[in-house]
Amino acid sequence: MIQTIRNAWKVPELRNKLLFTIFALLIFRVGAAVPVPFIDTDTLGSYIQSQSASIFSLLNVMSGDAFAQATVFALSIQPYINSSIIIQLLTIAIPALERLQKEGGEEGKKKLQAITRYATVAIALIQAFGYYTFLRAGSNGQSLLTVTGVWPAFVIIAAFVAGSAFLMWLGEQITEFGIGNGISIILFAGIVGRVPNMVYNIYLGVIGWMNDANPETAMVLHPAFILLIVLGMLLLVAFIVFMDNSERRIPVQYAKRVVGRKMYGGQSSHLPIKVNMSGVLPIIFAQSIASIPATIGMFVPSAQVKGSGWNTFLDIFDTRGVPYCIVYFLLIVLFSYFYNTIQFNPIEVANNLKKNGGFIPGFRPGKPTSDFLNKVVSRVTMFGALYLAVVALLPTIVGNIMVLAKSSAGSSLAIGGTSVIIVVGVALETVKALEAQLMMRHYKGFLE
């Protein structure tokens, strides 16, 4: 990875892309520290910190602490992600949008992108109003606003919507002029910004667990137990890297053909099918959908009152709860299949092989080949989806065990595990994008 970045830095065009990406992320981190007026950020931060197992804590991690500080980027990139999910699902349900996606060409993509932007602003407006309602209700009836009224409400909601719209634009600029997927890069920057704080919280939780004054709940262990947790996280990172690079290679044979006095073909190659074809997108989208109950709860003032029906409902969907884990697991599997269906078309691949004189040994060109590819992709996708879901939930399971053992590090470990998957996945995707750019320029220079 370091060698790839060094090689990219030597290419002027790629160096400019890297500098643009770094500058964009700098703007994001500065905006994430600019508070919205009329909000008691100290009380809000204490309340979010006390809700360490709730979905609010996860939203705070995804926004890089902007949610707990009520800054202009508090909504982060979540409205754009939700909008993308809705539009992509609607392209399957609405024939007009499906035609626009498949037959509209470049113009169709621009129209779909415009629709996604408008939907993003609409969703950001709804979430901003819900966030304002949550702040006005406060915790246990104590408002988190310093000033109430129509004008403060307008300023707060407008600031949140403007921040979300700006992040959407910034992500598109990174995708076009920088390196990698802009939305993923922004999520990456937000999570990385909170890594030191999460590591410190886990450290304090483990130390408190081992030095508990109550003999019944004390855990008498050597401080090397912290190293065991670090080793577990490193093994998790290594496993993610291994699975991300894993692929099923289908052998492909090309028939010999004579053109003039030269013979072409007769070569053996392979068709790579990645185990985790969709990357971290299923996890990002699953988190967005799983946060819907918390978003709905923001509109209900009684949801922040302990013992109320809405508060009990939200507690069911905390990040350690069994219902949340089940929904999270199913959503990851669902989105893995959904994105693999979009990215890999067995019929199109089979037709391309047939046109180029290629065939898979043991299968006739055409429909038999596409049926075989569809079968292989379904099996590989199931394995990749289960891998993502299990790895995403494994830290949550370990965190629950630590919570049962009276450790306050459990919730931080559960949320930190999901963050590790996103950070590692985005880092690998960005490095691959850099390698592709380097390879393209290498071949271009060779041809010139």
Phi, psi and omega in degrees: 000313180297320180295322178297317179295320178297317179294321179293326181293334180284341179270119185306316182295317179290327177297321177295322177295317179295317179296321178297318179297316179297318180295320178296319179292328176296318177298319179298316182290326177293314179296329179289352179250001180267110185284151173278138183291166175071020181234135176277089187291329181295312179294320179297315179298320178295321180293315180296322179294327178288338179264055188295337182259000184273170178292336178298323178295322178294319177298325179293321178296316182295333181266000180070043180075001181290328181294316181287337180263357179053051178271178183294340179257027184298324180282348179056215184261007184301318178302322179292322178295314178298320179296318179297319178299312183298314182294319180292325175290324180291333178295339176275324185274329184254118182301323182297317178290326178294318177295322180297324181284318186272326187246353185282345181067213181294323180293322178295321178297321179295321179293318178296323179294321178295319178298320179297322180294314179298319178295325178298315180297319180296315179293320178298323179296318179295314181293323179295319177294320177296320179295320178296318178298320177297317180292322181292321178289322178070197180255123180053042175087355180265114183295146178260011179259140177277333179222138177246163181137176183290316183295312175302321179297318180296317182295316182296311182295317180297322180294317179295316180294317180297320179296318179294318179295323179294319178295324176299313179296318181296320178297320178294324179293321178295319179298321184277317187249351181250211182243131174084186179278122186299320181296314179296322180296320180294317175300317179302313182295320180296317181290316181299326179297337181257359183302312179302320181294319179294318179297320179295320179295319177297319179299313180297321180296317180293318179298317178295326179294318183284332185252027180299136182288338180278118182299333182287330182252357181289147179242103183276097180224158176289146178304346177295349177301327177297321178296328178295320177295317179298318178298320177298319178294321178295319177296324177297317178298316180297321179293321178297316179297317180298314182290327180292331179267355182285145180206154175262122182258116180264122182294140179230131179247134178255132182288151177282141176215146183255125176237109186068237178255011181245149179250129180243158176088201182075014183264156175251133179220193177213155178253108183280131175238111185290144177293317179248076187290329186267000177066222183266001183301319178301322180290317180298314181290323179296321178296321180296317179291320181293342179273359181300315178305319179293323178295318178295320180297336178296332183281349184250110181302326183291348181294338181265003180264123181300133178093347180286164182297317181292323179295320176297321179298317179291326179296331178296326183260032173286169188289351178254354185287151179296316178302318179297317181297319180295313179297318180299315180299310183295322181293321178298315179297316181299312182289332175297314177294320182299313183286326176294326177295322180288319188280329186236117179251105183300324181294316180295319179295318179297320179293321178295320176297318181295319180295327183265011177074022180259153178207155177268122182307128179095356181225134179287149177298156178098225185298317177303322179293316180295323177296319178296316179297319179298320179294315180296315181297321180297317180291315180296320179296319178299318179295316180294321179294317178295322177300312180299314184295316182292315180295324179292327184265345181301312177299328178296319178296315178297320178297321177296321178297319179291325177295318177298332177271016175068036177253132178281358179278351186299311183293322178296323180292321181296311180291323180296328179296315177298321179296321180299317181299314181294315182297312181295316180298315180294320179298317179294317179296321180293318178296320178296322177297320177296316179298321178295319178296318178296317179297318180298317181287331176295313180291324178297315178295326180293319181289327180285000000 
